[in-house]
PDB file of C-alpha atoms in Angstrom:
ATOM      1  CA  MET A   1     -15.425 -11.710  -7.996  1.00 40.00           C
ATOM      2  CA  ALA A   2     -19.517 -14.209  -8.606  1.00 45.00           C
ATOM      3  CA  GLU A   3     -20.046 -16.458  -6.873  1.00 49.00           C
ATOM      4  CA  SER A   4     -19.803 -18.893  -9.734  1.00 49.00           C
ATOM      5  CA  GLN A   5     -16.377 -17.203 -10.633  1.00 55.00           C
ATOM      6  CA  SER A   6     -15.515 -18.345  -6.662  1.00 80.00           C
ATOM      7  CA  GLU A   7     -16.396 -22.095  -7.416  1.00 91.00           C
ATOM      8  CA  LEU A   8     -14.021 -25.371  -7.242  1.00 94.00           C
ATOM      9  CA  ARG A   9     -16.059 -27.953 -10.204  1.00 93.00           C
ATOM     10  CA  VAL A  10     -15.726 -31.231 -10.796  1.00 94.00           C
ATOM     11  CA  THR A  11     -17.619 -31.381 -13.616  1.00 94.00           C
ATOM     12  CA  ASP A  12     -18.440 -35.943 -14.834  1.00 96.00           C
ATOM     13  CA  LEU A  13     -15.007 -36.459 -12.738  1.00 96.00           C
ATOM     14  CA  ALA A  14     -13.970 -40.234 -12.073  1.00 96.00           C
ATOM     15  CA  LEU A  15     -12.494 -41.400  -9.076  1.00 96.00           C
ATOM     16  CA  ALA A  16     -10.958 -44.842 -11.007  1.00 94.00           C
ATOM     17  CA  PRO A  17     -11.880 -46.556 -14.964  1.00 94.00           C
ATOM     18  CA  GLY A  18     -15.629 -47.445 -15.241  1.00 93.00           C
ATOM     19  CA  LYS A  19     -17.562 -45.300 -11.911  1.00 94.00           C
ATOM     20  CA  GLY A  20     -19.494 -42.931 -12.474  1.00 93.00           C
ATOM     21  CA  ALA A  21     -18.856 -39.347 -13.295  1.00 95.00           C
ATOM     22  CA  ILE A  22     -19.184 -37.039 -10.199  1.00 97.00           C
ATOM     23  CA  ASN A  23     -20.893 -33.355 -10.270  1.00 96.00           C
ATOM     24  CA  ALA A  24     -20.640 -30.745  -8.155  1.00 94.00           C
ATOM     25  CA  ALA A  25     -19.623 -27.554  -6.902  1.00 94.00           C
ATOM     26  CA  ILE A  26     -18.833 -25.879  -4.203  1.00 95.00           C
ATOM     27  CA  ARG A  27     -19.277 -22.400  -3.184  1.00 94.00           C
ATOM     28  CA  PRO A  28     -17.660 -19.583  -0.744  1.00 95.00           C
ATOM     29  CA  GLY A  29     -18.821 -19.725   2.962  1.00 96.00           C
ATOM     30  CA  GLU A  30     -19.950 -23.515   3.026  1.00 97.00           C
ATOM     31  CA  ILE A  31     -18.196 -26.214   4.507  1.00 98.00           C
ATOM     32  CA  VAL A  32     -18.351 -29.210   2.670  1.00 98.00           C
ATOM     33  CA  GLY A  33     -17.554 -32.609   4.356  1.00 98.00           C
ATOM     34  CA  LEU A  34     -16.661 -36.008   2.693  1.00 98.00           C
ATOM     35  CA  SER A  35     -17.779 -39.514   4.699  1.00 97.00           C
ATOM     36  CA  GLY A  36     -17.375 -42.832   3.923  1.00 96.00           C
ATOM     37  CA  LEU A  37     -16.381 -46.630   5.092  1.00 96.00           C
ATOM     38  CA  ASP A  38     -12.444 -46.739   4.804  1.00 95.00           C
ATOM     39  CA  GLY A  39     -11.346 -46.923   0.995  1.00 94.00           C
ATOM     40  CA  HIS A  40     -14.069 -45.668  -0.913  1.00 97.00           C
ATOM     41  CA  GLY A  41     -13.379 -43.086  -2.430  1.00 96.00           C
ATOM     42  CA  GLN A  42     -13.634 -39.606   0.107  1.00 97.00           C
ATOM     43  CA  GLU A  43      -9.917 -38.979  -0.232  1.00 96.00           C
ATOM     44  CA  ARG A  44      -8.417 -39.502  -3.592  1.00 96.00           C
ATOM     45  CA  PHE A  45     -11.768 -36.718  -3.860  1.00 97.00           C
ATOM     46  CA  LEU A  46     -10.136 -35.044  -1.433  1.00 97.00           C
ATOM     47  CA  GLU A  47      -6.096 -35.404  -2.581  1.00 96.00           C
ATOM     48  CA  THR A  48      -7.866 -34.429  -6.730  1.00 96.00           C
ATOM     49  CA  LEU A  49      -9.706 -31.579  -5.802  1.00 96.00           C
ATOM     50  CA  ALA A  50      -5.951 -30.781  -4.229  1.00 95.00           C
ATOM     51  CA  GLY A  51      -4.293 -31.796  -7.634  1.00 94.00           C
ATOM     52  CA  LEU A  52      -1.844 -34.598  -5.844  1.00 94.00           C
ATOM     53  CA  VAL A  53      -3.644 -37.229  -7.744  1.00 94.00           C
ATOM     54  CA  PRO A  54      -4.837 -36.931 -11.252  1.00 93.00           C
ATOM     55  CA  PRO A  55      -8.993 -38.644 -11.862  1.00 93.00           C
ATOM     56  CA  ALA A  56      -9.379 -41.050 -13.964  1.00 94.00           C
ATOM     57  CA  GLY A  57     -12.151 -38.732 -16.276  1.00 95.00           C
ATOM     58  CA  GLY A  58     -14.071 -35.714 -16.497  1.00 95.00           C
ATOM     59  CA  ARG A  59     -12.766 -32.339 -15.377  1.00 92.00           C
ATOM     60  CA  ILE A  60     -11.576 -29.484 -12.158  1.00 94.00           C
ATOM     61  CA  ALA A  61     -11.598 -26.124 -12.529  1.00 93.00           C
ATOM     62  CA  ILE A  62     -12.576 -22.917 -10.640  1.00 92.00           C
ATOM     63  CA  GLY A  63     -14.604 -20.985 -12.702  1.00 82.00           C
ATOM     64  CA  GLY A  64     -18.445 -21.416 -13.811  1.00 60.00           C
ATOM     65  CA  GLU A  65     -19.540 -24.628 -15.658  1.00 58.00           C
ATOM     66  CA  ALA A  66     -18.457 -23.379 -18.767  1.00 60.00           C
ATOM     67  CA  GLY A  67     -15.678 -22.289 -18.253  1.00 68.00           C
ATOM     68  CA  GLY A  68     -12.831 -21.419 -15.256  1.00 84.00           C
ATOM     69  CA  VAL A  69      -8.866 -22.771 -14.925  1.00 90.00           C
ATOM     70  CA  THR A  70      -8.189 -26.695 -15.318  1.00 91.00           C
ATOM     71  CA  ILE A  71      -7.164 -27.958 -12.269  1.00 92.00           C
ATOM     72  CA  GLU A  72      -3.990 -30.669 -13.247  1.00 91.00           C
ATOM     73  CA  GLY A  73      -2.054 -30.525 -10.550  1.00 94.00           C
ATOM     74  CA  PHE A  74      -0.732 -28.735  -7.112  1.00 93.00           C
ATOM     75  CA  SER A  75       1.808 -26.406  -7.295  1.00 92.00           C
ATOM     76  CA  GLN A  76      -0.970 -25.404 -10.777  1.00 93.00           C
ATOM     77  CA  ALA A  77      -4.548 -25.609  -7.506  1.00 94.00           C
ATOM     78  CA  VAL A  78      -1.415 -23.348  -4.474  1.00 91.00           C
ATOM     79  CA  ARG A  79      -1.451 -20.812  -7.662  1.00 90.00           C
ATOM     80  CA  GLN A  80      -4.762 -20.724  -8.953  1.00 92.00           C
ATOM     81  CA  GLY A  81      -5.594 -20.872  -4.617  1.00 93.00           C
ATOM     82  CA  VAL A  82      -6.747 -23.665  -3.055  1.00 95.00           C
ATOM     83  CA  ALA A  83      -4.502 -25.503   0.002  1.00 94.00           C
ATOM     84  CA  TYR A  84      -4.359 -28.801   1.439  1.00 94.00           C
ATOM     85  CA  LEU A  85      -3.623 -29.931   4.924  1.00 92.00           C
ATOM     86  CA  PRO A  86      -2.865 -33.324   4.475  1.00 88.00           C
ATOM     87  CA  ARG A  87      -4.289 -36.006   7.611  1.00 84.00           C
ATOM     88  CA  ASP A  88      -0.548 -37.361   8.061  1.00 74.00           C
ATOM     89  CA  ARG A  89       0.760 -34.450   9.640  1.00 71.00           C
ATOM     90  CA  ARG A  90       4.832 -36.425  10.548  1.00 69.00           C
ATOM     91  CA  ALA A  91       5.010 -37.972   7.819  1.00 67.00           C
ATOM     92  CA  THR A  92       3.617 -34.883   4.572  1.00 68.00           C
ATOM     93  CA  GLY A  93       3.331 -32.078   6.827  1.00 79.00           C
ATOM     94  CA  ILE A  94       5.933 -30.832   8.804  1.00 87.00           C
ATOM     95  CA  PHE A  95       9.629 -30.712   8.926  1.00 90.00           C
ATOM     96  CA  PRO A  96      10.894 -32.023  11.570  1.00 90.00           C
ATOM     97  CA  PRO A  97      14.735 -30.300  11.738  1.00 88.00           C
ATOM     98  CA  LEU A  98      13.761 -27.087  11.571  1.00 92.00           C
ATOM     99  CA  SER A  99      11.984 -24.491  14.261  1.00 95.00           C
ATOM    100  CA  ILE A 100       8.714 -23.347  14.105  1.00 95.00           C
ATOM    101  CA  LEU A 101       8.581 -20.310  11.570  1.00 94.00           C
ATOM    102  CA  ASP A 102      10.458 -22.390   9.775  1.00 92.00           C
ATOM    103  CA  ASN A 103       7.250 -24.242   9.223  1.00 93.00           C
ATOM    104  CA  PHE A 104       5.643 -21.656   9.397  1.00 93.00           C
ATOM    105  CA  SER A 105       7.063 -20.001   6.759  1.00 90.00           C
ATOM    106  CA  ILE A 106       8.550 -22.217   3.931  1.00 85.00           C
ATOM    107  CA  ALA A 107       5.165 -22.006   1.439  1.00 79.00           C
ATOM    108  CA  THR A 108       5.091 -18.345   1.654  1.00 79.00           C
ATOM    109  CA  ILE A 109       9.758 -17.171   1.764  1.00 74.00           C
ATOM    110  CA  GLY A 110       9.297 -14.940  -1.894  1.00 74.00           C
ATOM    111  CA  ARG A 111       6.872 -13.032   0.467  1.00 74.00           C
ATOM    112  CA  ASP A 112       9.643 -11.516   2.919  1.00 69.00           C
ATOM    113  CA  VAL A 113      13.383 -11.333   0.340  1.00 69.00           C
ATOM    114  CA  ARG A 114      14.299  -7.737   0.981  1.00 70.00           C
ATOM    115  CA  GLY A 115      17.372  -6.822  -0.992  1.00 67.00           C
ATOM    116  CA  GLY A 116      18.066 -10.406  -2.060  1.00 67.00           C
ATOM    117  CA  LEU A 117      17.757 -11.882   2.076  1.00 69.00           C
ATOM    118  CA  ILE A 118      15.565 -12.921   3.480  1.00 72.00           C
ATOM    119  CA  SER A 119      14.390 -10.405   6.360  1.00 74.00           C
ATOM    120  CA  ASN A 120      13.323 -11.930   9.975  1.00 80.00           C
ATOM    121  CA  ARG A 121      10.913  -9.476  11.237  1.00 84.00           C
ATOM    122  CA  SER A 122       9.404 -10.017   8.280  1.00 85.00           C
ATOM    123  CA  ARG A 123       8.502 -13.422   8.881  1.00 87.00           C
ATOM    124  CA  ARG A 124       7.608 -13.272  13.064  1.00 90.00           C
ATOM    125  CA  GLU A 125       5.518 -10.107  11.899  1.00 90.00           C
ATOM    126  CA  ARG A 126       3.722 -12.711   9.702  1.00 90.00           C
ATOM    127  CA  TYR A 127       3.230 -15.839  11.794  1.00 92.00           C
ATOM    128  CA  GLU A 128       2.410 -14.013  15.027  1.00 94.00           C
ATOM    129  CA  VAL A 129      -1.054 -12.604  13.767  1.00 93.00           C
ATOM    130  CA  PHE A 130      -1.608 -16.240  13.150  1.00 93.00           C
ATOM    131  CA  HIS A 131      -0.410 -17.627  15.859  1.00 93.00           C
ATOM    132  CA  LYS A 132      -3.019 -15.046  18.038  1.00 93.00           C
ATOM    133  CA  ARG A 133      -5.403 -15.444  16.420  1.00 92.00           C
ATOM    134  CA  LEU A 134      -4.718 -19.900  16.302  1.00 93.00           C
ATOM    135  CA  GLY A 135      -4.054 -19.286  20.246  1.00 92.00           C
ATOM    136  CA  ILE A 136      -0.960 -21.971  19.121  1.00 94.00           C
ATOM    137  CA  VAL A 137       0.959 -22.793  22.366  1.00 93.00           C
ATOM    138  CA  ALA A 138       4.386 -23.029  21.771  1.00 92.00           C
ATOM    139  CA  PRO A 139       7.805 -21.501  23.888  1.00 87.00           C
ATOM    140  CA  ASN A 140       9.073 -19.199  20.812  1.00 91.00           C
ATOM    141  CA  ALA A 141       8.919 -19.199  17.282  1.00 93.00           C
ATOM    142  CA  ASN A 142      12.763 -20.329  16.930  1.00 93.00           C
ATOM    143  CA  ALA A 143      11.856 -23.948  19.365  1.00 95.00           C
ATOM    144  CA  PRO A 144      11.606 -27.168  16.891  1.00 95.00           C
ATOM    145  CA  ILE A 145       8.823 -28.120  15.920  1.00 94.00           C
ATOM    146  CA  THR A 146       8.695 -31.083  17.082  1.00 93.00           C
ATOM    147  CA  SER A 147       8.553 -29.995  20.584  1.00 94.00           C
ATOM    148  CA  LEU A 148       5.070 -28.960  20.473  1.00 92.00           C
ATOM    149  CA  SER A 149       1.641 -31.035  21.092  1.00 90.00           C
ATOM    150  CA  GLY A 150       0.112 -32.607  17.711  1.00 87.00           C
ATOM    151  CA  GLY A 151      -2.263 -29.992  18.160  1.00 88.00           C
ATOM    152  CA  ASN A 152      -0.410 -27.044  18.186  1.00 91.00           C
ATOM    153  CA  GLN A 153       1.720 -28.694  15.081  1.00 91.00           C
ATOM    154  CA  GLN A 154      -1.172 -28.996  13.525  1.00 90.00           C
ATOM    155  CA  LYS A 155      -2.434 -25.319  13.928  1.00 92.00           C
ATOM    156  CA  VAL A 156       0.772 -24.043  12.075  1.00 93.00           C
ATOM    157  CA  LEU A 157       0.025 -26.122   9.366  1.00 92.00           C
ATOM    158  CA  LEU A 158      -3.121 -24.463   9.419  1.00 93.00           C
ATOM    159  CA  ALA A 159      -1.414 -21.466  10.007  1.00 94.00           C
ATOM    160  CA  ARG A 160       0.516 -21.665   7.234  1.00 92.00           C
ATOM    161  CA  TRP A 161      -1.744 -22.483   4.729  1.00 91.00           C
ATOM    162  CA  LEU A 162      -4.038 -20.224   6.232  1.00 94.00           C
ATOM    163  CA  ALA A 163      -1.187 -17.427   5.582  1.00 90.00           C
ATOM    164  CA  HIS A 164      -1.463 -17.701   1.532  1.00 88.00           C
ATOM    165  CA  ASP A 165      -5.086 -15.823   1.935  1.00 90.00           C
ATOM    166  CA  PRO A 166      -6.893 -19.215  -0.294  1.00 93.00           C
ATOM    167  CA  ARG A 167     -10.651 -19.341  -1.549  1.00 94.00           C
ATOM    168  CA  PHE A 168     -10.240 -22.927  -1.216  1.00 97.00           C
ATOM    169  CA  LEU A 169      -9.433 -25.804   2.502  1.00 97.00           C
ATOM    170  CA  LEU A 170      -9.660 -29.113   1.491  1.00 97.00           C
ATOM    171  CA  LEU A 171      -9.207 -30.357   5.137  1.00 96.00           C
ATOM    172  CA  ASN A 172      -7.936 -34.395   5.131  1.00 95.00           C
ATOM    173  CA  ASP A 173      -8.977 -35.258   9.161  1.00 93.00           C
ATOM    174  CA  PRO A 174      -7.527 -31.919  10.546  1.00 92.00           C
ATOM    175  CA  THR A 175      -8.712 -32.759  13.716  1.00 91.00           C
ATOM    176  CA  ARG A 176      -7.496 -35.993  13.565  1.00 88.00           C
ATOM    177  CA  GLY A 177      -5.109 -36.693  16.914  1.00 83.00           C
ATOM    178  CA  VAL A 178      -5.570 -33.335  18.439  1.00 86.00           C
ATOM    179  CA  ASP A 179      -7.646 -32.725  22.034  1.00 88.00           C
ATOM    180  CA  ILE A 180     -10.433 -31.529  22.453  1.00 90.00           C
ATOM    181  CA  ALA A 181     -10.108 -27.227  23.295  1.00 89.00           C
ATOM    182  CA  THR A 182      -7.474 -27.689  20.134  1.00 89.00           C
ATOM    183  CA  ARG A 183     -10.637 -29.076  18.406  1.00 91.00           C
ATOM    184  CA  GLN A 184     -12.790 -26.538  19.487  1.00 92.00           C
ATOM    185  CA  THR A 185     -10.430 -23.968  18.569  1.00 91.00           C
ATOM    186  CA  LEU A 186     -10.128 -25.191  15.127  1.00 92.00           C
ATOM    187  CA  TYR A 187     -14.219 -25.656  14.358  1.00 95.00           C
ATOM    188  CA  GLY A 188     -14.014 -21.930  15.177  1.00 94.00           C
ATOM    189  CA  VAL A 189     -11.609 -20.761  12.901  1.00 94.00           C
ATOM    190  CA  PHE A 190     -13.206 -22.754  10.220  1.00 96.00           C
ATOM    191  CA  HIS A 191     -16.481 -21.132  10.563  1.00 96.00           C
ATOM    192  CA  GLU A 192     -14.586 -17.665  10.699  1.00 96.00           C
ATOM    193  CA  LEU A 193     -13.416 -19.146   7.427  1.00 96.00           C
ATOM    194  CA  ALA A 194     -16.666 -19.318   6.058  1.00 96.00           C
ATOM    195  CA  ARG A 195     -18.084 -16.451   7.312  1.00 96.00           C
ATOM    196  CA  ASP A 196     -15.901 -14.224   5.249  1.00 95.00           C
ATOM    197  CA  GLY A 197     -16.566 -16.381   2.579  1.00 95.00           C
ATOM    198  CA  MET A 198     -13.412 -19.316   2.083  1.00 96.00           C
ATOM    199  CA  ALA A 199     -14.684 -22.293   0.766  1.00 97.00           C
ATOM    200  CA  LEU A 200     -13.514 -25.875   3.370  1.00 98.00           C
ATOM    201  CA  VAL A 201     -14.061 -28.932   1.922  1.00 98.00           C
ATOM    202  CA  VAL A 202     -13.634 -30.891   5.437  1.00 98.00           C
ATOM    203  CA  LEU A 203     -12.796 -35.180   5.058  1.00 97.00           C
ATOM    204  CA  SER A 204     -13.810 -35.914   8.364  1.00 95.00           C
ATOM    205  CA  SER A 205     -13.545 -40.705   9.887  1.00 91.00           C
ATOM    206  CA  GLU A 206     -15.626 -38.493  12.507  1.00 93.00           C
ATOM    207  CA  ILE A 207     -19.186 -38.490  11.794  1.00 95.00           C
ATOM    208  CA  GLU A 208     -19.995 -36.738  14.287  1.00 95.00           C
ATOM    209  CA  GLU A 209     -17.914 -33.782  13.590  1.00 95.00           C
ATOM    210  CA  ILE A 210     -19.027 -33.359  10.031  1.00 96.00           C
ATOM    211  CA  VAL A 211     -22.432 -33.532  10.799  1.00 96.00           C
ATOM    212  CA  ALA A 212     -22.158 -30.819  13.121  1.00 94.00           C
ATOM    213  CA  LEU A 213     -19.675 -28.391  11.620  1.00 96.00           C
ATOM    214  CA  CYS A 214     -20.644 -28.684   7.486  1.00 97.00           C
ATOM    215  CA  HIS A 215     -23.852 -27.109   5.556  1.00 97.00           C
ATOM    216  CA  ARG A 216     -24.023 -30.832   3.302  1.00 97.00           C
ATOM    217  CA  VAL A 217     -21.490 -34.586   3.249  1.00 98.00           C
ATOM    218  CA  LEU A 218     -21.662 -36.155   0.357  1.00 98.00           C
ATOM    219  CA  VAL A 219     -20.659 -39.589   1.000  1.00 98.00           C
ATOM    220  CA  PHE A 220     -18.804 -41.959  -1.404  1.00 98.00           C
ATOM    221  CA  ARG A 221     -18.891 -45.654  -1.258  1.00 97.00           C
ATOM    222  CA  GLU A 222     -17.394 -47.486  -3.774  1.00 97.00           C
ATOM    223  CA  ASP A 223     -14.735 -44.521  -5.123  1.00 96.00           C
ATOM    224  CA  GLU A 224     -18.154 -42.938  -6.516  1.00 97.00           C
ATOM    225  CA  LEU A 225     -20.144 -40.347  -5.538  1.00 97.00           C
ATOM    226  CA  PHE A 226     -23.290 -42.335  -3.679  1.00 97.00           C
ATOM    227  CA  GLU A 227     -25.774 -39.484  -1.910  1.00 97.00           C
ATOM    228  CA  THR A 228     -25.323 -35.797  -0.051  1.00 97.00           C
ATOM    229  CA  LEU A 229     -27.095 -35.088   2.192  1.00 97.00           C
ATOM    230  CA  SER A 230     -28.054 -31.184   3.606  1.00 96.00           C
ATOM    231  CA  GLY A 231     -30.466 -29.547   5.772  1.00 96.00           C
ATOM    232  CA  ASP A 232     -32.994 -32.078   8.092  1.00 95.00           C
ATOM    233  CA  ASP A 233     -31.164 -35.580   6.098  1.00 96.00           C
ATOM    234  CA  LEU A 234     -27.307 -34.806   7.530  1.00 97.00           C
ATOM    235  CA  THR A 235     -28.091 -36.959  10.519  1.00 97.00           C
ATOM    236  CA  SER A 236     -25.761 -39.298  11.776  1.00 97.00           C
ATOM    237  CA  ASP A 237     -27.939 -42.390  11.050  1.00 96.00           C
ATOM    238  CA  ARG A 238     -27.524 -40.796   7.105  1.00 97.00           C
ATOM    239  CA  VAL A 239     -24.419 -40.477   7.337  1.00 97.00           C
ATOM    240  CA  ILE A 240     -24.086 -44.089   7.882  1.00 97.00           C
ATOM    241  CA  ALA A 241     -26.752 -45.270   6.160  1.00 97.00           C
ATOM    242  CA  ALA A 242     -25.477 -44.423   2.899  1.00 97.00           C
ATOM    243  CA  MET A 243     -21.947 -45.039   4.176  1.00 96.00           C
ATOM    244  CA  PHE A 244     -23.714 -48.520   4.062  1.00 96.00           C
ATOM    245  CA  GLY A 245     -25.053 -48.400   0.357  1.00 93.00           C
ATOM    246  CA  ARG A 246     -28.942 -47.658   2.017  1.00 92.00           C
ATOM    247  CA  SER A 247     -31.134 -44.389   1.764  1.00 81.00           C
ATOM    248  CA  GLN A 248     -33.264 -43.510   3.726  1.00 69.00           C
TER     249      GLN A 248
END
């Protein structure tokens, strides 16, 4: 597939009425960071890309600038290869009453139906792939999801969406509340996914994290895209300055 056909592109996107238009493209193999002071639009931008929040204006599409498929809701975004990992895994991610295996497979359950019945073997085989790849530390797949540490719950949620084979992975503060070892594992997975051609968008509350992890960073201020930083310009000082409305 040509690169232009795999872009996640926003055209004249407005996050709120009267705010400036945002034009940007997320390309295969990129890790793009989102930053800004709390409540300045970066989370709304990520949720808009995921189809969770409608834009005040403009268009989100997968494909080239002149065409592509317009994203008009979360379900359609998922069908087009967009996966979204929420910030608050307990409130909007995990299903506490269910097992680790059920939490992992709930979004891909249709793949496990054999003769009208759900095949536990199929589910377990797919889970084991990601169990090993992400280093999920768990007693067994049938244990409650709540028996896991926060970091391992996060790995299960990531595995759930990676099982969809997405083209675009949208991550809302993915290392929030996890230990250093889990962070390093996740960083390695993110870089591996990008090398394999996936496009990642990472919103992080930690400036050092996005500077180290991302190829470029979009800095938001007052519900507008204030600055895009990459290469030698992508430093913690430049990100902080942009967050407060200063270009260096």
